[in-house]
mmCIF file of C-alpha atoms and ligand atoms in Angstrom:
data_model
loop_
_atom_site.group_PDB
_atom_site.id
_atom_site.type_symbol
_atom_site.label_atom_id
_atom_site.label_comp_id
_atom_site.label_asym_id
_atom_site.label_seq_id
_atom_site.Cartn_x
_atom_site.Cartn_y
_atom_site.Cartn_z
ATOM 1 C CA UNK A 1 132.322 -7.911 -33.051
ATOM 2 C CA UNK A 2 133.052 -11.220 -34.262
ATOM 3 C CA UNK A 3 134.764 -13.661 -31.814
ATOM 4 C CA UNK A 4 136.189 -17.036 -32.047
ATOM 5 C CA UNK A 5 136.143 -18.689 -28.751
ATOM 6 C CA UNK A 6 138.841 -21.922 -28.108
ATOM 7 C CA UNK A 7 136.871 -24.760 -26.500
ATOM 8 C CA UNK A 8 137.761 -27.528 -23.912
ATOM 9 C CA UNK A 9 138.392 -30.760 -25.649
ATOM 10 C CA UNK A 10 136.763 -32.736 -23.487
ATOM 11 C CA UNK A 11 133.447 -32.183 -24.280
ATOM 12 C CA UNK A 12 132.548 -29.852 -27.290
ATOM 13 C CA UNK A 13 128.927 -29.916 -27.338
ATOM 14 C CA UNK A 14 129.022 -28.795 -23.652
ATOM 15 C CA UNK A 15 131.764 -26.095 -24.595
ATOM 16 C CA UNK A 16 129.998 -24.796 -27.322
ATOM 17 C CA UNK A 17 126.481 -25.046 -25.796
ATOM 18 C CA UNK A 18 126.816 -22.779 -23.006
ATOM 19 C CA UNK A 19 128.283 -20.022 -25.328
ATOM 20 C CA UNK A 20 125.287 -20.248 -27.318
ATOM 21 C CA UNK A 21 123.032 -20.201 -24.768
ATOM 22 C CA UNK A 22 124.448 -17.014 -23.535
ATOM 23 C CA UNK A 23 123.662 -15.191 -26.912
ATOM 24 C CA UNK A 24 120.653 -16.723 -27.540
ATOM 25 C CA UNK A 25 119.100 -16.804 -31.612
ATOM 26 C CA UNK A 26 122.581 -15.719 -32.895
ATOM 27 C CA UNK A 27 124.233 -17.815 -35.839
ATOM 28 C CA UNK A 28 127.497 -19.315 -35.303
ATOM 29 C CA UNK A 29 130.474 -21.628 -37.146
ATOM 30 C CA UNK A 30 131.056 -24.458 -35.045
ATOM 31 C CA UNK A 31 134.913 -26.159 -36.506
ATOM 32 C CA UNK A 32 137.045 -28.630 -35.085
ATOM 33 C CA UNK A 33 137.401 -27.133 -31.111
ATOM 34 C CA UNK A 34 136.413 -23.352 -32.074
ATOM 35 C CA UNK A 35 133.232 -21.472 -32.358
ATOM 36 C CA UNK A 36 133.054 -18.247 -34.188
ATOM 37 C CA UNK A 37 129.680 -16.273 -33.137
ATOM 38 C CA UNK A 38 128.941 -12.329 -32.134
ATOM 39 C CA UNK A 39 128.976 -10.901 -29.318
ATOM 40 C CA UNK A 40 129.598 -7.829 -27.519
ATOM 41 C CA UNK A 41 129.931 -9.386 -24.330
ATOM 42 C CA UNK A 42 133.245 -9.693 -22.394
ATOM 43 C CA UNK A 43 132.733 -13.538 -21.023
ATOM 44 C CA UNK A 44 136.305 -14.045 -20.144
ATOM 45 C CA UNK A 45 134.924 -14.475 -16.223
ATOM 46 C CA UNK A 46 131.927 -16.471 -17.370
ATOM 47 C CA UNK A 47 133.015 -19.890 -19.306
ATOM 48 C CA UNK A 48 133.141 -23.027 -17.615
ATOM 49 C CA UNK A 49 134.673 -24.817 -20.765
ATOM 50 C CA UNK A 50 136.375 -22.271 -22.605
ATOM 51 C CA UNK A 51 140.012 -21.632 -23.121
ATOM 52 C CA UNK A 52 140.934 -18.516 -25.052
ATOM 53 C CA UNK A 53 138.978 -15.736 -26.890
ATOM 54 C CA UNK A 54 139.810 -14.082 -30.042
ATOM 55 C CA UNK A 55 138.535 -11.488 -32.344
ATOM 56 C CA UNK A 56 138.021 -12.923 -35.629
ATOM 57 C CA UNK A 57 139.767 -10.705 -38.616
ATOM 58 C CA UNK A 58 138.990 -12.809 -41.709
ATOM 59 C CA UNK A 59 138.416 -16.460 -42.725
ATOM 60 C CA UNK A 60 140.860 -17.053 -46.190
ATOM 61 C CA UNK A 61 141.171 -20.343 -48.575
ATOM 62 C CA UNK A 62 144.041 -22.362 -47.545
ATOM 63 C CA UNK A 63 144.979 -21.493 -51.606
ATOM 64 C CA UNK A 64 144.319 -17.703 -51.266
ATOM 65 C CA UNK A 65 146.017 -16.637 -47.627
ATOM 66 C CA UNK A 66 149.155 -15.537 -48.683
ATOM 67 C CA UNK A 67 146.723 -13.162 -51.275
ATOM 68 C CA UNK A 68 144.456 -12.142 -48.480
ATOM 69 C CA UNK A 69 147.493 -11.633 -45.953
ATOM 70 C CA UNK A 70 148.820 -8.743 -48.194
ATOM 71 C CA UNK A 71 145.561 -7.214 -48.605
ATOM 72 C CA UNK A 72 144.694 -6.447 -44.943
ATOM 73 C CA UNK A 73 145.100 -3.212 -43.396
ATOM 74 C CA UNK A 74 147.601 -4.593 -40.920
ATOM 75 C CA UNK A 75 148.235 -1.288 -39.572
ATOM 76 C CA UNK A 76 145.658 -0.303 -38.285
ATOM 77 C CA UNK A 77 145.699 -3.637 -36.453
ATOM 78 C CA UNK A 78 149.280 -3.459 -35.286
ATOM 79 C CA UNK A 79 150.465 -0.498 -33.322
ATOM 80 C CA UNK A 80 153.301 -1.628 -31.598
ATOM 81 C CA UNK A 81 154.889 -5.496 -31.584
ATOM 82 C CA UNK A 82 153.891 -8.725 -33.075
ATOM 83 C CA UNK A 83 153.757 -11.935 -33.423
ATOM 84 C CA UNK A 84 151.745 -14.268 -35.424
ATOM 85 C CA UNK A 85 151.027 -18.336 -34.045
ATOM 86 C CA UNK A 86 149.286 -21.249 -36.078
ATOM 87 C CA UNK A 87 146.416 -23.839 -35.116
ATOM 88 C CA UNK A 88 146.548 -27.404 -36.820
ATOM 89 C CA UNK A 89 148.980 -27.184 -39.380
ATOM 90 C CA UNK A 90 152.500 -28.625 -39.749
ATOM 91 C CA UNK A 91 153.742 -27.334 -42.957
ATOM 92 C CA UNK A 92 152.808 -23.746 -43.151
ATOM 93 C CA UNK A 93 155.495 -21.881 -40.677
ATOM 94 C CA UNK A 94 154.928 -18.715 -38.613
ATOM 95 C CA UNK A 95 158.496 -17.190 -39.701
ATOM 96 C CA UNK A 96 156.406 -17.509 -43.253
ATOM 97 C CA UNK A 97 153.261 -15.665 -42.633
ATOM 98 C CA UNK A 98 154.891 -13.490 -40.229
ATOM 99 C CA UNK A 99 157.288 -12.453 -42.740
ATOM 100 C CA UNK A 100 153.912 -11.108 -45.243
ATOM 101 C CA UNK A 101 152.610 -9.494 -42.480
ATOM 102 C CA UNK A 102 156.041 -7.386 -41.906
ATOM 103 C CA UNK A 103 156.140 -6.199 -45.504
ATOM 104 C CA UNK A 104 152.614 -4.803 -44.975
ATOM 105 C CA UNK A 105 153.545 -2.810 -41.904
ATOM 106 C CA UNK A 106 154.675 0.566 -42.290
ATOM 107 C CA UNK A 107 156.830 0.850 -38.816
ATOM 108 C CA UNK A 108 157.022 -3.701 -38.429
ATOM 109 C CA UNK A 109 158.522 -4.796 -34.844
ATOM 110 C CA UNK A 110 158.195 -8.637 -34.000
ATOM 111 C CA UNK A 111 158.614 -9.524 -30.384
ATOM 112 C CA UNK A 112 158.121 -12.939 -29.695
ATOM 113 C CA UNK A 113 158.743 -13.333 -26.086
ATOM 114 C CA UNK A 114 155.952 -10.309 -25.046
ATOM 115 C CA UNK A 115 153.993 -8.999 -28.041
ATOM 116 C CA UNK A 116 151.417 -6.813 -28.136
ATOM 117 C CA UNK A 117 149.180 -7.996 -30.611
ATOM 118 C CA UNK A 118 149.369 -11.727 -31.475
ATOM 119 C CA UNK A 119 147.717 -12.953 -34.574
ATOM 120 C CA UNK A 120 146.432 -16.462 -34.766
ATOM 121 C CA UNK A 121 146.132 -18.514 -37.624
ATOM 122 C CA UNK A 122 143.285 -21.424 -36.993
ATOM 123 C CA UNK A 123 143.533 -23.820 -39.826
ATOM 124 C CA UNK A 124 140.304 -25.939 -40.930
ATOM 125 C CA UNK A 125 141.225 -28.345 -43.786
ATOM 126 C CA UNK A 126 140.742 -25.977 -46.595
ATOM 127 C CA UNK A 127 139.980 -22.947 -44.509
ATOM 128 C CA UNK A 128 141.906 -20.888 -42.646
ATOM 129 C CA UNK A 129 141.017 -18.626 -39.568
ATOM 130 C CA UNK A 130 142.747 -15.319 -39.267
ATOM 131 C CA UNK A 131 141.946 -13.880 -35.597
ATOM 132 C CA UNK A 132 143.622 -11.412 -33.120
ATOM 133 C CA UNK A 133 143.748 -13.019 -29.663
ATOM 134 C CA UNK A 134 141.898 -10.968 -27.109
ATOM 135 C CA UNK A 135 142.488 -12.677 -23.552
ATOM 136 C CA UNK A 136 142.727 -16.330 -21.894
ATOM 137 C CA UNK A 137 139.512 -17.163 -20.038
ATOM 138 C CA UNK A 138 140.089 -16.958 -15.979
ATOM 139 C CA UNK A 139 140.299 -19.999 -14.663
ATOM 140 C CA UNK A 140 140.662 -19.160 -11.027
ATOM 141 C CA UNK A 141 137.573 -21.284 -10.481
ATOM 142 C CA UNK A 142 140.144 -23.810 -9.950
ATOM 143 C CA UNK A 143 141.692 -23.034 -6.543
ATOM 144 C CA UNK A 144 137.431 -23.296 -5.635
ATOM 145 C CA UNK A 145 137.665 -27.213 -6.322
ATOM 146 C CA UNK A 146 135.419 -29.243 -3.988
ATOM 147 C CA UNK A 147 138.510 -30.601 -1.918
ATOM 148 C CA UNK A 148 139.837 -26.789 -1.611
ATOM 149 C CA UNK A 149 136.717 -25.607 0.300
ATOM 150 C CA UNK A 150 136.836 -25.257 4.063
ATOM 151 C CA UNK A 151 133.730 -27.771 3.977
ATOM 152 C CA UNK A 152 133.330 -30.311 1.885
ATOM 153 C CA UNK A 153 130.105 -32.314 0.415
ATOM 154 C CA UNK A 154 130.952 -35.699 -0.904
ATOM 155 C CA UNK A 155 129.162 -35.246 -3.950
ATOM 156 C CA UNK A 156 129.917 -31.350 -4.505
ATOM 157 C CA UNK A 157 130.047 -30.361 -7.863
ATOM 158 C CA UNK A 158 133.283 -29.636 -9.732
ATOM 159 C CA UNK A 159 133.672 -25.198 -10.300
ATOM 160 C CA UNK A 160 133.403 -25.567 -14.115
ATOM 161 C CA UNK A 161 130.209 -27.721 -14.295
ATOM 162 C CA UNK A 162 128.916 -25.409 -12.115
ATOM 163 C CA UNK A 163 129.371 -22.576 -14.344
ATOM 164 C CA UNK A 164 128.269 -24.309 -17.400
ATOM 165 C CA UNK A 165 125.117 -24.891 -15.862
ATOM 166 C CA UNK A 166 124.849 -21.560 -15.051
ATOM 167 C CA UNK A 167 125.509 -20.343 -18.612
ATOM 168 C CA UNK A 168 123.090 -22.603 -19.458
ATOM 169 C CA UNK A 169 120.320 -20.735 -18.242
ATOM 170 C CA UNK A 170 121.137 -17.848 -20.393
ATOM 171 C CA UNK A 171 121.245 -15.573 -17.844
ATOM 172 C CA UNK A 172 123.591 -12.419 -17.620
ATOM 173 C CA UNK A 173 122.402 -11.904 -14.009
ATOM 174 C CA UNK A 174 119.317 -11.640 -11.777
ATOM 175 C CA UNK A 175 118.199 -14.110 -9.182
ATOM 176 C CA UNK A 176 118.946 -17.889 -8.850
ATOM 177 C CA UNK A 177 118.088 -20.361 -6.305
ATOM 178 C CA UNK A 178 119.347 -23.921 -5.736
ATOM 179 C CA UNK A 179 117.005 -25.954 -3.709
ATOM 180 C CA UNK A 180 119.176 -28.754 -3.089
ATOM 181 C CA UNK A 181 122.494 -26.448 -2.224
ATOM 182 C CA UNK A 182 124.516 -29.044 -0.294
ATOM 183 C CA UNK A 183 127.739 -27.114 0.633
ATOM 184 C CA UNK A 184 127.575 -24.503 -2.308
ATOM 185 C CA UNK A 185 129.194 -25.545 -5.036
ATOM 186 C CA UNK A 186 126.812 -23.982 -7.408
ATOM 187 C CA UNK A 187 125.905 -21.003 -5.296
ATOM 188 C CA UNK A 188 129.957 -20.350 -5.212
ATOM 189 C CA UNK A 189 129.704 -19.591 -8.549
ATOM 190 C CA UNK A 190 126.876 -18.244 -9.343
ATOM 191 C CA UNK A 191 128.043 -15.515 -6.083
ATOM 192 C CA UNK A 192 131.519 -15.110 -8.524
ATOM 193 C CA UNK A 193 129.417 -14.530 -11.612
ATOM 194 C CA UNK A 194 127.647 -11.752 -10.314
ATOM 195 C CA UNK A 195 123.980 -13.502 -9.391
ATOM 196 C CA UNK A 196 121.769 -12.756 -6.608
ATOM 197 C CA UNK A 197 121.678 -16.446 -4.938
ATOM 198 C CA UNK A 198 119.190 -18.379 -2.913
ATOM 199 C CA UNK A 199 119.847 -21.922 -1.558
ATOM 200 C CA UNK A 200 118.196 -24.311 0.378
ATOM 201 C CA UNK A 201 118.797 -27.419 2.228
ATOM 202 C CA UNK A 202 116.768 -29.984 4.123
ATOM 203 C CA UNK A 203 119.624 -30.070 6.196
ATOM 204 C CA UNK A 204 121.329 -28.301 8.865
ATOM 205 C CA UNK A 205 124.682 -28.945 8.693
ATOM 206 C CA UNK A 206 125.172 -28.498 4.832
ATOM 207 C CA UNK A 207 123.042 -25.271 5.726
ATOM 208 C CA UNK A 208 126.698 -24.308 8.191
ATOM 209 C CA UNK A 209 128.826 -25.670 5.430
ATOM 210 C CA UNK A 210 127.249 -23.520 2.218
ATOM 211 C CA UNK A 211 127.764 -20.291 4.660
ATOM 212 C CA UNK A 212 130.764 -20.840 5.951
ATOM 213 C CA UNK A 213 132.024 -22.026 2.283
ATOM 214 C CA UNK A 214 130.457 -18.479 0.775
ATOM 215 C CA UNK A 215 131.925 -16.750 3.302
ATOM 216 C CA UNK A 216 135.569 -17.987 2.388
ATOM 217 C CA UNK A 217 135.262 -16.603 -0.984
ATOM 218 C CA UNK A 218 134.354 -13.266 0.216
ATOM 219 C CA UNK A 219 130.336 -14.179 -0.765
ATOM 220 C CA UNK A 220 128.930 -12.082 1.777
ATOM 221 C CA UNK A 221 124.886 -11.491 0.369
ATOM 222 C CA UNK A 222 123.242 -14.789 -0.073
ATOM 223 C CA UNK A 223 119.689 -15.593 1.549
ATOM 224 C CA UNK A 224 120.422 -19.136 2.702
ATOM 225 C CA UNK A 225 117.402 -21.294 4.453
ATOM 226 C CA UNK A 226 117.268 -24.678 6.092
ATOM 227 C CA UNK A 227 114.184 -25.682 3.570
ATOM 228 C CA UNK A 228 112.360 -28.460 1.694
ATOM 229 C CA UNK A 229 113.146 -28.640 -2.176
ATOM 230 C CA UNK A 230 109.197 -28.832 -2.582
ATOM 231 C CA UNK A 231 108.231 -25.972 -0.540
ATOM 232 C CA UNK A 232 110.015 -23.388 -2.618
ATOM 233 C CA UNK A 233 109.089 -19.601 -2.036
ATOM 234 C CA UNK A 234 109.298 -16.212 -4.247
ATOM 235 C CA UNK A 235 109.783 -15.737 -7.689
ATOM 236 C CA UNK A 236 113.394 -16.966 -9.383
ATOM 237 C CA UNK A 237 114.444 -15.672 -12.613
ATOM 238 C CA UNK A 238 116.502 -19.572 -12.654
ATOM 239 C CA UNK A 239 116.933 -22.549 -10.503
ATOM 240 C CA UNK A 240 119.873 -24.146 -11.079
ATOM 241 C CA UNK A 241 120.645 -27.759 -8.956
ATOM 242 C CA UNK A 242 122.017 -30.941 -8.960
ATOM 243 C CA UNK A 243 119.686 -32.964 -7.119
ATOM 244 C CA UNK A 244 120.445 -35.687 -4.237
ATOM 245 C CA UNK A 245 121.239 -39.279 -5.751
ATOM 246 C CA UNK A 246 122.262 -41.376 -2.499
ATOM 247 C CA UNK A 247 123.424 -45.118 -3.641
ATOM 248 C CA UNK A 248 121.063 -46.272 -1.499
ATOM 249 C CA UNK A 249 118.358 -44.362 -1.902
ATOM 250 C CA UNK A 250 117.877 -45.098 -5.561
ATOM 251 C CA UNK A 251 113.733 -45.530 -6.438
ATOM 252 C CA UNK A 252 110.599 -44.670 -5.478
ATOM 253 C CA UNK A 253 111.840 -42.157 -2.987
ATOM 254 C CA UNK A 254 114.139 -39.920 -4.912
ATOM 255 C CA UNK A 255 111.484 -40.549 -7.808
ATOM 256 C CA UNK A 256 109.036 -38.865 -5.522
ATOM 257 C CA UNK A 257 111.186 -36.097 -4.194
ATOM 258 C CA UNK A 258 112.047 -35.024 -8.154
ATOM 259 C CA UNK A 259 108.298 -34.765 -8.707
ATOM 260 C CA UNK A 260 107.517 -32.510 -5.874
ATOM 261 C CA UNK A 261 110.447 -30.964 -6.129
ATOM 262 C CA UNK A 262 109.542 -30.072 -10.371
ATOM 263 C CA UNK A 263 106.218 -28.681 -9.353
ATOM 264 C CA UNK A 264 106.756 -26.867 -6.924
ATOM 265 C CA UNK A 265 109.417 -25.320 -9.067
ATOM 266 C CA UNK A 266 106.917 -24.804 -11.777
ATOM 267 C CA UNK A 267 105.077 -21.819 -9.474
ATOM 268 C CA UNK A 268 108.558 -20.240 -9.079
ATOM 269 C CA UNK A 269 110.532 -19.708 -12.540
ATOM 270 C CA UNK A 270 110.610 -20.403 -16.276
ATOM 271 C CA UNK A 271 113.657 -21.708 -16.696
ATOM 272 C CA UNK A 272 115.645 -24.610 -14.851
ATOM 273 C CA UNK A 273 118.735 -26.706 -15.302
ATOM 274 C CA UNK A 274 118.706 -29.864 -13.702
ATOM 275 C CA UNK A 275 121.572 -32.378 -13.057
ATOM 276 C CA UNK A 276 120.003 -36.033 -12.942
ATOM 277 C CA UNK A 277 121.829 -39.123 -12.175
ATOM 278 C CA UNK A 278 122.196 -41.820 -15.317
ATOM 279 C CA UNK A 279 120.005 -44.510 -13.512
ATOM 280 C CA UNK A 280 116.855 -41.658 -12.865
ATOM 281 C CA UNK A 281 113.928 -42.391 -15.222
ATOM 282 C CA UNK A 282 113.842 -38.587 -15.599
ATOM 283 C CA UNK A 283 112.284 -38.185 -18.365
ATOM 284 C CA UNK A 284 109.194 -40.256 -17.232
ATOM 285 C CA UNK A 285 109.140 -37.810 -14.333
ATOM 286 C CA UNK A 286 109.371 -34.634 -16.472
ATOM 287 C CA UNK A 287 106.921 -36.095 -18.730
ATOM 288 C CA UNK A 288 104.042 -35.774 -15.833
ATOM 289 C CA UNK A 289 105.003 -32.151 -14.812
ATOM 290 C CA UNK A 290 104.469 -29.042 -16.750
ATOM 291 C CA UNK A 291 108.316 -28.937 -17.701
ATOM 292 C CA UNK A 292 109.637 -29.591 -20.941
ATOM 293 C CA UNK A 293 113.098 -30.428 -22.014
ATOM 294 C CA UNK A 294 114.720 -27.954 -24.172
ATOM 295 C CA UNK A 295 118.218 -29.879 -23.736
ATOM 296 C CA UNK A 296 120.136 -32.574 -22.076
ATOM 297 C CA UNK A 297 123.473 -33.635 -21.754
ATOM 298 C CA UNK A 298 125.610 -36.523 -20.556
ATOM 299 C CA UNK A 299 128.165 -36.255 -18.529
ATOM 300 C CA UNK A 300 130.856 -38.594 -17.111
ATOM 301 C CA UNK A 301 131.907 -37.634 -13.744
ATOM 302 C CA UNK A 302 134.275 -40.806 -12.991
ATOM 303 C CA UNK A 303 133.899 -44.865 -13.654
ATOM 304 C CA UNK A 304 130.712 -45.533 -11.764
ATOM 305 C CA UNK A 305 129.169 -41.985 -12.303
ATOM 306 C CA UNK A 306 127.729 -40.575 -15.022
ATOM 307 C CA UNK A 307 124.823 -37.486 -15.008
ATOM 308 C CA UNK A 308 122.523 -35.860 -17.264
ATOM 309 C CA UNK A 309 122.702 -31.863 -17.327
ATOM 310 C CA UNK A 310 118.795 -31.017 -18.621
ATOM 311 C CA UNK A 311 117.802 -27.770 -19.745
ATOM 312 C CA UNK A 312 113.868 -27.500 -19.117
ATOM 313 C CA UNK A 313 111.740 -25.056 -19.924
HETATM 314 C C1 LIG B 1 123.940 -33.643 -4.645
HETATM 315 S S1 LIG B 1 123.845 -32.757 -3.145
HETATM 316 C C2 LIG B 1 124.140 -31.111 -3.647
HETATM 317 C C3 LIG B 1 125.571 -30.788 -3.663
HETATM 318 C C4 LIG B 1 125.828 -29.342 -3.897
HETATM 319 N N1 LIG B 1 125.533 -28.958 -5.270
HETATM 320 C C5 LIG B 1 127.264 -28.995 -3.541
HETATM 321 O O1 LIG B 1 128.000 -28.592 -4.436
HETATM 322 O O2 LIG B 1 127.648 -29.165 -2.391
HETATM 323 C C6 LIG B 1 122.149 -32.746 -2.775
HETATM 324 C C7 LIG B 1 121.749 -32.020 -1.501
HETATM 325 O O3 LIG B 1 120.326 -32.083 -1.413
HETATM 326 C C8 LIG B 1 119.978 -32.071 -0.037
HETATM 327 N N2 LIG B 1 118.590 -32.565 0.066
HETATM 328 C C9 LIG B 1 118.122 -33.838 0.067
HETATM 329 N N3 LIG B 1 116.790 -33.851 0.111
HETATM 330 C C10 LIG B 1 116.353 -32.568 0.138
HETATM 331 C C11 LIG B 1 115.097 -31.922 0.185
HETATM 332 N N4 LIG B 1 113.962 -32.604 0.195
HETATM 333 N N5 LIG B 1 115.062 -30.563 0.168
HETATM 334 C C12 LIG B 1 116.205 -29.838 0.154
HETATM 335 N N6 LIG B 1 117.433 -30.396 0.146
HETATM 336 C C13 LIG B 1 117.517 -31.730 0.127
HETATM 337 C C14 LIG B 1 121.037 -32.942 0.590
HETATM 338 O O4 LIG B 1 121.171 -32.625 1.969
HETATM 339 C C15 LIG B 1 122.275 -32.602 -0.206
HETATM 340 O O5 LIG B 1 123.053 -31.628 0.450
#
């Protein structure tokens, strides 16, 4: 099935990327804040920067809709009420396409308070969009906000960053570890999107905090060990982390700890995404490991803090 997904605004190529990650080689229409790509997969649970999924019906000339409008099988669409909504244009009206659409229905019923099918017009200068929405992504990773936790890290990552950088691994499940888990706000997640998680911390306390966070959400299998980044164990099928930055401990230290921590990583997956602070030299550091960098992406977190999401392989 064709779908068109409705991406977050605030950063597209994140929005987009972690969609395409998910389904791999596939080809897709990237337009204005949509992309239009196959899939068989329900990811309504899944996107980090997504906002609504639809399934696409047909793509028209601005020129040619009304033509195209009267030629679809509408019935066979439409089995009980309807309404019809538009994207990005001001003079075409929804009364006006709705209207064709009732003249092609054999039994036509418009509710616009609670319809049962809604059909979406998405226009693209010239082009125009015709999909059926399907659902709203959930966004109950919201109530898991860093400040909503039981424990809190300073620097805990926000729910839906989280989840993009778990998309980003192009994983539909398996086993992920985060070596630098802090209070869990990656393992939270990953727990919610169905993975079998692993986390360690060099330190105690955060070691408390991840568990007793996990345990709030109703995470109840996680293998959670007070542990050096550079010591890691087993086989992963993806680590996924966002690794310590302290102010003050910018340098040769942090440098250091990234290296071990990359090679030892090396022995333990294929596939890694990485958050690095703006003022790392991370790519010198990748540059002397066996990693390579499939991706990377910048992103602002607030005025004095910006990252890098990296996609290594
Ligand atoms: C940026 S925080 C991770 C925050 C975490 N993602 C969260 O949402 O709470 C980095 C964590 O790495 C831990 N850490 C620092 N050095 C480490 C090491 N060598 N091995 C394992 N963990 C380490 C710190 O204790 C800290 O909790």
């Amino acid at each position: 099935m064709k779908l068109i997904f409705e991406l977050n605004k605030s950063n597209l190529n994140l929005a987009k990327e972690e969609i395409i990650y998910l389904e791999k080689d596939k080809s897709f229409k990237f337009f204005d804040n949509y992309l239009l790509i196959e899939s068989e997969k329900d990811y309504s649970k899944r996107l980090g920067f997504s906002h609504r999924i639809f399934e696409f019906l047909f793509k028209s000339n601005k020129s040619k809709l009304n033509e195209k409008i009267e030629k679809y099988d509408w019935d066979s669409l439409i089995k009980k009420t309807f309404c019809v909504r538009i994207k990005n244009d001001k003079y075409i009206t929804e009364k006006n396409l709705s209207s064709l659409i009732w003249k092609n229905l054999k039994k036509p019923n418009v509710n616009l308070k609670n319809p049962d099918t809604i059909i979406f017009f998405i226009f693209n200068k010239e082009e125009v969009y015709c999909c059926r929405f399907i659902t709203d992504i959930d966004k109950s990773y919201l109530s898991r906000k860093a400040h909503m936790r039981p424990k809190l890290h300073p620097s805990s990552l926000d729910p839906r960053l989280a989840r993009v950088c778990i998309n980003l691994t192009g994983l539909k499940n398996g086993k992920i570890l985060d070596p630098f888990c802090g209070s869990g706000g990656i393992l939270i997640e990953a727990g919610f999107m169905g993975f079998n998680i692993t986390g360690y911390d060099l330190f105690k306390k955060q070691i408390e905090y991840c568990k007793v966070n996990l345990m709030h959400y109703g995470i109840n299998k996680f293998n959670i060990k007070q542990r050096d980044s550079s010591t890691i164990e087993k086989k992963f099928d993806a680590i996924v982390t966002d690794l310590p930055y302290g102010k003050n401990s910018k340098g040769k230290n942090l440098d250091e700890l990234y290296l071990n921590f990359l090679n030892s990583a090396h022995q333990s997956t294929k596939r890694m995404v990485v958050i690095f602070p703006s003022w790392s030299e991370y790519k010198k550091i990748i540059k002397i490991t066996k990693w390579k960098i499939k991706n990377e992406f910048e992103i602002y977190i607030h005025k004095s803090l910006t990252r890098y999401i990296v996609v290594l392989n």
